[in-house]
Short mmCIF file of C-alpha atoms and ligand atoms in Angstrom, two decimals:
data_model
loop_
_atom_site.label_atom_id
_atom_site.label_comp_id
_atom_site.label_asym_id
_atom_site.label_seq_id
_atom_site.Cartn_x
_atom_site.Cartn_y
_atom_site.Cartn_z
CA MET T 1 58.58 160.77 134.89
CA GLY T 2 57.14 164.27 135.44
CA ASN T 3 54.21 163.55 137.65
CA THR T 4 55.28 161.55 140.77
CA ARG T 5 51.86 161.49 141.93
CA LEU T 6 51.16 157.64 141.34
CA GLY T 7 48.26 155.54 142.39
CA GLY T 8 48.99 153.02 145.03
CA LYS T 9 51.94 151.56 143.17
CA SER T 10 55.80 150.60 144.21
CA ILE T 11 58.78 152.19 143.72
CA ILE T 12 62.90 151.12 144.47
CA LEU T 13 64.53 153.28 145.49
CA ARG T 14 68.45 152.70 145.40
CA LEU T 15 70.34 154.46 148.30
CA GLU T 16 74.08 154.83 149.69
CA ILE T 17 73.84 154.68 153.54
CA GLN T 18 76.79 155.93 155.48
CA THR T 19 76.16 153.95 158.75
CA ASP T 20 79.11 155.80 160.56
CA MET T 21 76.49 158.73 160.12
CA ILE T 22 73.49 157.17 160.44
CA ASN T 23 71.20 153.99 160.79
CA PHE T 24 69.21 152.09 158.77
CA GLY T 25 66.24 152.86 161.42
CA GLN T 26 66.59 156.07 161.05
CA VAL T 27 66.54 155.92 157.32
CA ALA T 28 63.15 153.66 157.79
CA SER T 29 61.94 156.45 159.92
CA VAL T 30 62.32 158.89 157.89
CA ILE T 31 60.54 156.95 154.52
CA PHE T 32 57.81 155.98 156.80
CA ALA T 33 57.05 159.61 158.36
CA ALA T 34 56.83 160.93 154.89
CA GLY T 35 53.94 158.04 153.82
CA GLY T 36 56.08 155.05 151.89
CA ASP T 37 55.51 151.37 153.47
CA ILE T 38 59.14 149.56 153.06
CA VAL T 39 57.83 145.85 151.76
CA ALA T 40 61.22 144.73 150.81
CA ILE T 41 65.40 145.44 151.45
CA ASP T 42 67.78 143.81 148.89
CA VAL T 43 71.43 144.54 149.90
CA ILE T 44 73.55 145.30 146.75
CA GLN T 45 76.94 146.00 148.51
CA THR T 46 78.41 146.97 151.88
CA SER T 47 81.23 147.61 153.76
CA ARG T 48 82.77 148.81 156.75
CA ASN T 49 80.86 152.45 156.88
CA MET T 50 78.65 152.07 153.79
CA THR T 51 76.09 149.74 152.38
CA VAL T 52 73.82 150.47 149.26
CA ARG T 53 70.74 149.25 149.76
CA ASP T 54 67.56 148.88 147.35
CA LEU T 55 64.34 149.62 149.51
CA THR T 56 60.85 148.29 147.83
CA ILE T 57 58.30 151.09 148.73
CA THR T 58 54.59 150.97 148.40
CA VAL T 59 52.76 154.08 148.55
CA THR T 60 48.73 154.38 148.40
CA ASP T 61 47.01 157.16 146.30
CA SER T 62 47.45 159.54 147.95
CA VAL T 63 51.11 159.80 149.16
CA ASP T 64 53.17 162.11 146.78
CA ILE T 65 56.25 160.13 146.16
CA GLY T 66 58.42 163.48 145.25
CA ILE T 67 57.98 163.98 149.28
CA ILE T 68 59.53 161.04 149.97
CA THR T 69 62.78 161.01 147.77
CA GLU T 70 62.72 164.85 149.14
CA ALA T 71 62.76 163.72 152.60
CA VAL T 72 65.31 160.67 151.78
CA LYS T 73 67.70 163.53 150.06
CA ASN T 74 67.80 165.66 153.38
CA MET T 75 69.15 163.09 155.26
CA GLU T 76 72.81 163.73 156.41
CA GLY T 77 74.55 160.24 155.19
CA VAL T 78 72.15 158.98 153.09
CA ARG T 79 72.66 159.28 149.12
CA LEU T 80 69.99 158.42 146.49
CA ILE T 81 71.07 156.69 143.53
CA ASN T 82 68.13 155.71 141.99
CA ILE T 83 64.89 155.97 142.09
CA SER T 84 62.95 152.98 139.93
CA ASP T 85 58.77 152.54 139.49
CA ARG T 86 58.30 148.73 138.85
CA THR T 87 55.24 149.42 137.07
CA PHE T 88 57.47 151.35 134.16
CA LEU T 89 60.57 148.35 134.48
CA LEU T 90 57.60 145.64 133.34
CA HIS T 91 56.79 147.37 130.46
CA LEU T 92 60.41 147.64 129.65
CA GLY T 93 60.56 146.82 125.68
CA GLY T 94 56.90 145.51 125.63
CA LYS T 95 54.91 143.50 127.50
CA ILE T 96 54.35 140.46 124.83
CA GLU T 97 56.63 138.89 121.90
CA THR T 98 55.86 136.15 119.17
CA GLN T 99 57.04 132.45 119.41
CA PRO T 100 57.58 130.07 117.10
CA LYS T 101 56.10 126.97 117.75
CA THR T 102 58.29 124.63 116.37
CA PRO T 103 62.30 125.12 116.16
CA ILE T 104 63.81 125.49 112.50
CA GLN T 105 66.69 123.16 113.36
CA ASN T 106 67.99 121.74 109.81
CA ARG T 107 67.50 122.68 106.24
CA ASP T 108 64.63 120.33 105.81
CA ASP T 109 62.45 122.66 108.75
CA LEU T 110 64.01 125.71 106.81
CA SER T 111 62.08 124.39 103.42
CA ARG T 112 58.95 123.28 105.17
CA VAL T 113 58.03 126.05 107.05
CA TYR T 114 59.10 128.31 104.14
CA THR T 115 59.65 128.49 100.61
CA PRO T 116 59.21 125.85 99.15
CA ASP T 117 57.43 123.66 100.98
CA VAL T 118 55.40 126.64 102.32
CA ALA T 119 53.73 127.44 98.86
CA ARG T 120 51.82 124.13 99.04
CA VAL T 121 50.18 125.23 102.10
CA CYS T 122 49.37 128.20 100.12
CA MET T 123 47.96 127.16 97.24
CA ALA T 124 45.88 124.76 99.67
CA ILE T 125 44.03 127.65 100.75
CA HIS T 126 44.02 129.72 97.26
CA GLU T 127 41.75 126.91 96.14
CA GLU T 128 39.87 126.19 99.55
CA PRO T 129 40.10 130.22 101.49
CA ASP T 130 38.21 128.57 104.33
CA LYS T 131 41.62 126.22 104.92
CA ALA T 132 42.86 129.38 106.12
CA TYR T 133 41.53 128.96 109.62
CA SER T 134 43.44 125.37 109.78
CA LEU T 135 46.44 126.25 108.48
CA THR T 136 47.50 129.62 109.77
CA VAL T 137 46.91 131.57 112.89
CA LYS T 138 43.59 132.79 112.22
CA ARG T 139 42.07 130.27 114.28
CA ASN T 140 43.09 131.85 117.60
CA THR T 141 44.25 134.73 116.65
CA VAL T 142 42.45 138.44 118.14
CA ALA T 143 43.22 142.17 116.96
CA VAL T 144 42.98 143.69 119.78
CA VAL T 145 42.28 147.66 117.71
CA SER T 146 42.54 151.18 119.20
CA ASP T 147 42.51 154.60 117.87
CA GLY T 148 43.32 156.01 120.90
CA SER T 149 40.71 158.11 121.34
CA ALA T 150 39.04 157.36 124.40
CA VAL T 151 41.87 155.13 126.56
CA LEU T 152 40.42 154.15 130.04
CA GLY T 153 39.36 157.56 131.69
CA LEU T 154 43.13 158.93 130.37
CA GLY T 155 40.98 160.56 127.19
CA ASN T 156 42.48 161.13 123.90
CA ILE T 157 45.88 159.95 124.29
CA GLY T 158 46.44 158.49 120.72
CA PRO T 159 47.53 155.38 119.35
CA TYR T 160 50.83 155.48 120.94
CA ALA T 161 49.89 156.44 124.19
CA ALA T 162 47.06 153.66 123.67
CA MET T 163 49.87 150.88 123.07
CA PRO T 164 50.28 150.23 127.19
CA VAL T 165 46.75 149.20 127.68
CA MET T 166 46.48 147.21 124.38
CA GLU T 167 49.54 145.43 124.93
CA GLY T 168 47.81 144.77 128.52
CA LYS T 169 44.59 143.29 126.72
CA SER T 170 46.80 140.73 124.89
CA MET T 171 48.58 139.39 127.26
CA LEU T 172 44.99 138.73 129.71
CA PHE T 173 43.70 136.73 126.11
CA LYS T 174 46.01 134.59 126.20
CA GLN T 175 46.57 133.86 129.60
CA PHE T 176 43.22 133.77 130.62
CA GLY T 177 41.66 132.46 127.79
CA GLY T 178 44.46 130.57 125.24
CA VAL T 179 43.47 133.34 122.57
CA ASP T 180 46.54 134.88 120.56
CA SER T 181 46.48 138.47 119.87
CA PHE T 182 48.31 141.35 118.76
CA PRO T 183 47.66 145.07 120.03
CA ILE T 184 47.34 147.60 116.99
CA CYS T 185 46.81 151.10 117.35
CA LEU T 186 46.14 152.83 113.89
CA ASN T 187 47.50 156.75 113.69
CA THR T 188 44.05 157.60 112.43
CA GLN T 189 40.78 158.81 113.94
CA ASP T 190 38.86 159.15 111.02
CA THR T 191 35.77 157.05 110.70
CA GLU T 192 36.24 155.52 107.18
CA GLU T 193 40.07 155.71 107.56
CA ILE T 194 39.64 152.83 110.74
CA ILE T 195 36.47 150.83 108.92
CA ALA T 196 39.39 150.64 106.07
CA ALA T 197 42.36 149.46 108.19
CA VAL T 198 40.89 146.64 109.97
CA LYS T 199 39.21 145.44 107.01
CA ALA T 200 42.74 145.10 105.27
CA ILE T 201 43.77 143.66 108.22
CA ALA T 202 40.96 141.14 108.79
CA PRO T 203 42.30 138.09 106.82
CA ALA T 204 44.77 137.28 109.22
CA PHE T 205 42.41 136.86 112.51
CA GLY T 206 39.41 135.07 113.95
CA GLY T 207 37.97 138.06 115.49
CA ILE T 208 38.62 141.86 115.78
CA ASN T 209 37.92 143.25 119.41
CA LEU T 210 38.32 146.78 119.04
CA GLU T 211 38.86 149.23 122.55
CA ASP T 212 39.31 152.44 123.52
CA ILE T 213 37.44 154.18 120.43
CA SER T 214 35.41 157.08 122.19
CA SER T 215 31.81 157.49 121.26
CA PRO T 216 29.92 158.06 119.22
CA ARG T 217 32.61 157.13 116.11
CA CYS T 218 32.39 153.42 117.54
CA PHE T 219 29.38 152.93 117.27
CA GLU T 220 29.28 153.17 113.11
CA ILE T 221 32.99 152.00 113.52
CA GLU T 222 31.64 148.46 115.35
CA GLU T 223 28.50 148.68 113.14
CA ARG T 224 29.91 148.80 109.71
CA LEU T 225 32.42 145.87 110.43
CA ARG T 226 29.95 143.94 111.94
CA LYS T 227 28.27 144.05 108.85
CA GLU T 228 31.43 143.82 106.16
CA LEU T 229 33.13 141.31 107.73
CA ASP T 230 32.58 137.42 108.69
CA ILE T 231 33.85 137.29 111.72
CA PRO T 232 33.10 138.27 115.22
CA VAL T 233 33.90 142.40 115.83
CA PHE T 234 33.40 143.22 119.40
CA HIS T 235 33.55 146.48 120.78
CA ASP T 236 34.90 145.74 124.50
CA ASP T 237 33.96 148.78 126.05
CA GLN T 238 30.51 148.66 125.06
CA HIS T 239 29.92 144.74 125.45
CA GLY T 240 32.28 143.53 127.48
CA THR T 241 31.39 146.03 130.37
CA ALA T 242 27.70 145.86 129.83
CA VAL T 243 28.14 141.93 130.20
CA VAL T 244 30.26 142.40 133.07
CA LEU T 245 27.90 144.95 134.74
CA TYR T 246 24.83 142.64 134.37
CA ALA T 247 26.65 139.90 136.11
CA ALA T 248 27.65 141.97 139.36
CA LEU T 249 24.10 143.69 139.20
CA ILE T 250 22.05 140.23 139.11
CA ASN T 251 24.36 139.33 142.13
CA ALA T 252 23.78 142.59 143.85
CA LEU T 253 20.43 142.85 143.88
CA LYS T 254 19.87 139.63 145.65
CA LEU T 255 21.86 140.61 148.19
CA VAL T 256 19.89 144.18 148.87
CA GLY T 257 16.91 142.00 148.39
CA LYS T 258 15.40 144.34 145.16
CA SER T 259 13.80 142.99 141.91
CA ILE T 260 15.07 144.64 138.71
CA GLY T 261 11.89 145.39 137.56
CA SER T 262 11.50 148.12 140.61
CA ILE T 263 15.00 149.76 140.49
CA LYS T 264 16.24 153.34 139.83
CA VAL T 265 19.30 153.42 138.16
CA VAL T 266 21.63 156.27 137.45
CA VAL T 267 24.35 155.46 134.58
CA CYS T 268 26.46 158.92 134.52
CA GLY T 269 29.37 159.00 131.30
CA ILE T 270 26.28 157.92 128.32
CA GLY T 271 29.22 157.20 125.87
CA ALA T 272 30.50 153.74 124.17
CA ALA T 273 30.61 151.98 128.31
CA GLY T 274 26.95 154.11 129.42
CA ILE T 275 24.73 153.32 126.28
CA ALA T 276 26.25 149.92 126.33
CA CYS T 277 25.18 149.20 129.83
CA SER T 278 22.24 150.92 129.58
CA LYS T 279 20.82 148.88 126.71
CA ILE T 280 21.69 145.77 128.20
CA LEU T 281 20.09 146.55 131.86
CA LEU T 282 16.96 147.67 129.80
CA SER T 283 16.69 144.36 127.75
CA ALA T 284 16.63 142.54 131.32
CA GLY T 285 13.90 144.87 132.16
CA VAL T 286 14.97 147.61 134.64
CA LYS T 287 12.48 150.36 133.89
CA ASN T 288 13.19 153.73 135.19
CA ILE T 289 17.18 154.24 133.66
CA ILE T 290 18.72 157.91 133.85
CA GLY T 291 21.49 158.66 132.26
CA VAL T 292 24.25 161.92 132.90
CA ASP T 293 26.71 163.57 130.86
CA LYS T 294 28.26 166.32 131.34
CA MET T 295 25.31 168.25 130.39
CA GLY T 296 22.63 167.20 132.55
CA ALA T 297 20.46 164.00 132.54
CA ILE T 298 19.67 163.07 128.83
CA ALA T 299 15.65 163.33 128.50
CA ALA T 300 13.38 162.83 125.71
CA GLY T 301 12.47 166.70 124.67
CA ASN T 302 16.21 168.33 124.60
CA GLN T 303 17.81 168.10 121.11
CA TYR T 304 20.84 166.33 120.84
CA GLU T 305 23.19 166.23 117.44
CA ASN T 306 24.43 162.55 118.41
CA ARG T 307 22.47 160.13 117.21
CA MET T 308 22.99 157.74 119.95
CA LEU T 309 21.96 160.19 122.52
CA GLN T 310 18.48 161.53 120.98
CA TRP T 311 18.07 157.24 121.12
CA TYR T 312 19.11 157.02 124.43
CA ALA T 313 16.56 160.05 125.36
CA GLU T 314 13.71 158.37 123.59
CA HIS T 315 14.69 154.52 125.72
CA THR T 316 15.18 155.49 128.90
CA ASN T 317 13.95 157.89 131.63
CA PRO T 318 10.33 157.87 131.39
CA GLU T 319 9.57 160.30 133.59
CA ARG T 320 11.80 162.88 131.81
CA VAL T 321 13.98 164.00 134.89
CA GLN T 322 16.00 167.39 133.78
CA GLY T 323 19.01 168.29 136.20
CA THR T 324 22.55 167.14 137.26
CA LEU T 325 23.89 163.82 138.47
CA ARG T 326 23.45 165.78 142.18
CA GLU T 327 20.19 166.62 141.94
CA VAL T 328 18.96 162.88 139.83
CA ILE T 329 20.71 160.58 141.77
CA HIS T 330 18.28 161.62 144.67
CA GLY T 331 16.13 158.10 145.48
CA ALA T 332 18.58 156.02 142.98
CA ASP T 333 19.15 152.22 144.34
CA VAL T 334 21.99 151.85 141.77
CA PHE T 335 24.52 154.02 140.92
CA ILE T 336 26.84 153.10 137.54
CA GLY T 337 29.55 154.92 136.68
CA VAL T 338 31.75 154.86 133.56
CA SER T 339 31.97 158.99 133.30
CA ALA T 340 35.36 160.33 135.05
CA GLY T 341 37.02 160.40 138.36
CA GLY T 342 36.34 161.82 141.27
CA ILE T 343 33.08 163.05 140.14
CA LEU T 344 30.65 161.60 142.97
CA SER T 345 30.18 162.82 146.41
CA ARG T 346 29.53 160.93 149.29
CA GLU T 347 26.82 163.00 150.09
CA ASP T 348 25.05 162.42 146.51
CA VAL T 349 25.51 158.52 147.87
CA GLY T 350 23.32 159.62 151.16
CA HIS T 351 21.07 161.04 148.89
CA MET T 352 20.64 157.60 147.25
CA ALA T 353 17.73 155.24 148.12
CA ASP T 354 17.99 152.96 151.01
CA GLN T 355 21.20 150.00 150.56
CA PRO T 356 22.41 151.77 147.84
CA ILE T 357 24.72 149.51 145.26
CA VAL T 358 27.91 152.55 143.91
CA PHE T 359 29.43 150.73 141.28
CA ALA T 360 31.89 153.03 140.24
CA MET T 361 33.73 152.15 137.14
CA ALA T 362 36.05 154.89 135.26
CA ASN T 363 39.33 153.97 135.40
CA PRO T 364 41.62 154.12 136.67
CA VAL T 365 40.63 156.95 138.68
CA PRO T 366 36.71 155.46 140.02
CA GLU T 367 33.86 158.26 140.35
CA ILE T 368 34.19 157.74 144.34
CA ARG T 369 36.92 155.88 145.87
CA PRO T 370 35.07 153.01 148.06
CA GLU T 371 36.42 153.84 151.72
CA GLU T 372 34.30 157.13 151.24
CA ILE T 373 31.56 155.44 151.36
CA GLU T 374 31.89 152.01 152.76
CA ASP T 375 29.87 152.68 155.65
CA ILE T 376 26.97 153.95 154.10
CA ALA T 377 26.62 151.77 150.65
CA ALA T 378 25.05 148.51 150.51
CA VAL T 379 27.10 147.30 147.58
CA ILE T 380 30.82 149.49 146.27
CA ALA T 381 32.22 148.03 142.93
CA THR T 382 35.37 149.93 141.00
CA GLY T 383 36.72 148.80 138.08
CA ARG T 384 40.20 148.07 139.27
CA SER T 385 42.13 145.27 140.69
CA ASP T 386 42.76 146.85 144.00
CA TYR T 387 39.06 146.84 145.18
CA PRO T 388 37.32 144.51 145.87
CA ASN T 389 34.47 143.33 143.63
CA GLN T 390 36.41 144.07 140.48
CA ILE T 391 33.53 145.15 137.07
CA ASN T 392 36.39 144.89 134.62
CA ASN T 393 35.54 143.76 131.03
CA VAL T 394 38.43 141.72 131.35
CA LEU T 395 36.09 138.75 133.10
CA CYS T 396 34.63 138.62 129.53
CA PHE T 397 36.58 139.35 126.66
CA PRO T 398 38.70 136.29 127.22
CA GLY T 399 36.25 133.83 127.64
CA ILE T 400 33.64 135.48 124.89
CA PHE T 401 36.60 135.46 122.10
CA ARG T 402 37.44 132.12 123.42
CA GLY T 403 34.12 130.24 122.75
CA ALA T 404 33.40 132.88 119.61
CA LEU T 405 36.42 131.41 117.82
CA ASP T 406 36.05 127.64 119.37
CA CYS T 407 32.54 127.54 117.24
CA ARG T 408 33.76 129.65 114.60
CA ALA T 409 31.51 132.16 115.42
CA SER T 410 30.31 134.37 112.50
CA GLU T 411 29.74 137.32 115.27
CA ILE T 412 28.92 137.94 119.04
CA ASN T 413 25.13 138.32 119.18
CA GLU T 414 23.17 139.29 122.26
CA GLU T 415 22.41 135.55 123.24
CA MET T 416 26.27 134.90 123.69
CA LYS T 417 26.63 138.09 125.27
CA LEU T 418 23.64 137.51 128.11
CA ALA T 419 25.16 133.33 128.32
CA ALA T 420 28.73 135.26 129.31
CA ALA T 421 27.27 137.05 131.91
CA GLU T 422 25.06 134.65 133.20
CA ALA T 423 28.14 132.07 133.24
CA ILE T 424 29.79 135.34 135.30
CA ALA T 425 26.86 135.49 137.80
CA SER T 426 26.60 132.19 138.53
CA ALA T 427 30.31 131.74 139.33
CA ILE T 428 29.14 132.94 142.82
CA SER T 429 27.61 130.60 144.36
CA GLU T 430 24.54 131.72 147.72
CA GLU T 431 26.46 131.04 150.17
CA GLU T 432 29.61 132.71 148.83
CA LEU T 433 27.84 135.72 148.20
CA ASN T 434 28.30 138.74 149.69
CA PRO T 435 28.78 142.85 149.31
CA LEU T 436 32.68 142.67 148.98
CA TYR T 437 32.11 139.47 146.85
CA ILE T 438 29.95 139.80 144.08
CA ILE T 439 31.56 139.13 140.98
CA PRO T 440 34.52 136.67 140.96
CA SER T 441 37.87 137.66 140.39
CA VAL T 442 39.39 137.04 137.11
CA PHE T 443 42.30 134.57 138.62
CA ASN T 444 39.08 132.35 139.12
CA GLN T 445 40.16 129.25 136.83
CA GLN T 446 36.27 128.27 136.45
CA VAL T 447 35.11 131.45 135.03
CA VAL T 448 37.04 131.23 131.52
CA LYS T 449 35.96 128.09 130.88
CA ALA T 450 32.16 128.43 132.32
CA ILE T 451 31.57 131.31 129.84
CA ARG T 452 33.16 129.74 126.80
CA ASP T 453 30.82 126.47 127.04
CA LYS T 454 27.85 129.33 127.77
CA VAL T 455 28.67 131.20 124.92
CA VAL T 456 29.31 128.06 122.80
CA GLN T 457 25.95 126.84 122.94
CA ALA T 458 24.32 130.05 122.71
CA ALA T 459 26.05 130.46 119.40
CA ILE T 460 24.76 127.03 118.34
CA ARG T 461 21.66 127.72 119.62
CA SER T 462 21.14 131.46 117.84
CA GLY T 463 22.67 129.87 114.66
CA VAL T 464 26.08 131.80 114.23
CA ALA T 465 28.18 128.61 115.00
CA ARG T 466 30.33 127.53 111.50
CA ARG T 467 31.79 124.94 113.63
CA ILE T 468 30.55 122.64 115.89
CA PRO T 469 33.05 121.49 119.03
CA ARG T 470 33.51 117.85 119.29
CA GLU T 471 32.12 117.78 122.61
CA TYR T 472 28.52 119.13 121.13
CA ARG T 473 27.92 116.61 118.11
N1 NAD I 1 35.52 148.83 134.48
C1 NAD I 1 35.45 148.62 132.77
O1 NAD I 1 35.33 147.36 133.16
C2 NAD I 1 35.33 149.80 132.07
C3 NAD I 1 34.88 149.25 130.50
C4 NAD I 1 34.99 150.60 130.14
C5 NAD I 1 35.06 152.14 130.16
N2 NAD I 1 34.70 151.96 131.62
C6 NAD I 1 35.66 153.63 131.64
O2 NAD I 1 34.30 154.22 131.93
C7 NAD I 1 34.69 155.59 130.97
C8 NAD I 1 34.00 156.04 130.02
O3 NAD I 1 34.83 154.85 128.88
P1 NAD I 1 33.91 154.61 127.51
O4 NAD I 1 34.85 153.92 126.97
O5 NAD I 1 32.91 155.00 127.67
O6 NAD I 1 34.43 156.24 126.89
P2 NAD I 1 33.71 157.72 126.07
O7 NAD I 1 34.52 158.35 125.89
O8 NAD I 1 32.86 156.72 124.94
O9 NAD I 1 32.78 157.78 127.12
C9 NAD I 1 32.46 158.65 128.29
C10 NAD I 1 31.64 159.31 128.44
O10 NAD I 1 31.69 160.13 129.83
C11 NAD I 1 31.15 161.29 129.68
N3 NAD I 1 31.76 162.19 130.73
C12 NAD I 1 33.00 162.33 131.02
N4 NAD I 1 32.97 163.09 132.45
C13 NAD I 1 31.50 163.16 132.58
C14 NAD I 1 31.58 163.90 134.11
N5 NAD I 1 31.97 165.00 134.35
N6 NAD I 1 30.33 163.90 133.83
C15 NAD I 1 29.35 163.17 133.25
N7 NAD I 1 29.71 162.20 132.11
C16 NAD I 1 30.98 162.53 131.80
C17 NAD I 1 31.76 161.47 128.35
O11 NAD I 1 30.90 163.09 127.99
C18 NAD I 1 31.62 160.99 128.11
O12 NAD I 1 29.77 160.87 126.96
C19 NAD I 1 36.08 155.21 131.57
O13 NAD I 1 37.06 155.96 133.13
C20 NAD I 1 36.91 153.99 131.38
O14 NAD I 1 37.82 153.58 131.85
C21 NAD I 1 35.51 151.20 132.60
O1 LMR I 2 40.68 148.59 130.16
C1 LMR I 2 40.09 148.32 131.11
O2 LMR I 2 40.65 148.35 132.50
C2 LMR I 2 39.46 148.09 131.07
C3 LMR I 2 38.43 149.13 130.29
O3 LMR I 2 38.38 148.87 128.70
C4 LMR I 2 38.27 150.59 130.05
O4 LMR I 2 38.86 151.28 128.89
O5 LMR I 2 38.44 151.31 131.24
MG1 MG I 3 38.49 150.02 127.83
#
């Protein structure tokens, strides 16, 4: 690992300590002085003058792990045997695997799950293609498809480097929604090739979750696939994010006592997530949204090559405000960041309206760190799991696909997204609601079920359900 500057992570140092030269307390104080917090100690080996120990050390974002390892190496009587990063250990060999549902224990089993008997099942599907839903994994399986072009806020890091995120999404699909999925990272960033590849793999899947595909290509890819496939196609960075953001905003506004129609919202980063968040807010009744990208505020009258930005300019920013983020943030009630880490300052938040709401959702580094503004912002949220109020699409995609698969929806439409947002927002009661708890945790077991139920009902109401689950018949 070239870069040792990790964020809020933990490492394990295996040290050989000569106990006749230095005692453990001295080692611990050197590590502490270098910024490390020892949270666990395992004795690996011990003899009269020597002990080998694994020290699990957590460090905050600002701590350079290199300083800790250098300090350890400089101690007389201490040898650094090995450094392991627990995050990397969790990724060894990948994070998911496939498992047969039944064991193949004898020749009879073999002939049923495989040739010759499997042929009868193949022919049943051939005669009635819909049976793919009852006789294959299609019923419960989603493809998580990326081209690696906008991976978190890391940018265009390509399909190999995107895999850990997509494997992670697959884990979350299964654990939180009971949805099976495969991570599929395509070695192309050509719109037509991506569309063709997804169409070609679609027979195995009951839904397609597009992930981390940069704008503006993501819009055409999703639009075309939605038209050309008969299973739900959902670009998570657009709609998953928008659903969770809207849910969080409903609750945050209750806390500050402002109404959705009266607020000024600045959205920073007018890409996949920024455009979708703005669209859901427009349909929820927000009148004054100003989008800011690298070139400043998006305003009608400016010329944009990107047709989505042109659309955006025509549907937002009613006063046609121009300027940088620094300038347009003045007087804003809500900041929504889906751009890049560290681009908002405390001073900017100081120029917002009374009781500012700051949703700094860039991953893994938010637009501003909560600790910088906790005394001046009324409500703060990030996309990360290590701060309160995690606004992350993980709260949406397992539940919304659970619902869509259960009613075999042909698409995930606006009604289903709004139903999901309302289910998330209402998971927090009026009594529970407070500035550090505007959005439920992903570990809140009621949330996925609530989203699923509301999404199924919305799909039935809007006519896209192709199967009515028993409880609604
Ligand atoms: N919390 C969540 O659930 C969630 C969901 C989706 C995306 N995100 C985060 O939002 C960010 C964008 O993701 P995306 O999928 O929309 O990517 P994208 O590539 O489609 O869009 C990013 C946009 O941000 C703009 N941008 C970059 N740096 C900027 C800056 N300094 N000032 C203004 N604009 C800037 C880019 O020009 C681009 O238009 C990423 O950091 C991602 O991790 C968070
Ligand atoms: O992957 C996440 O944590 C959220 C989102 O999909 C992102 O791209 O940042
Ligand atoms: Mg993403």
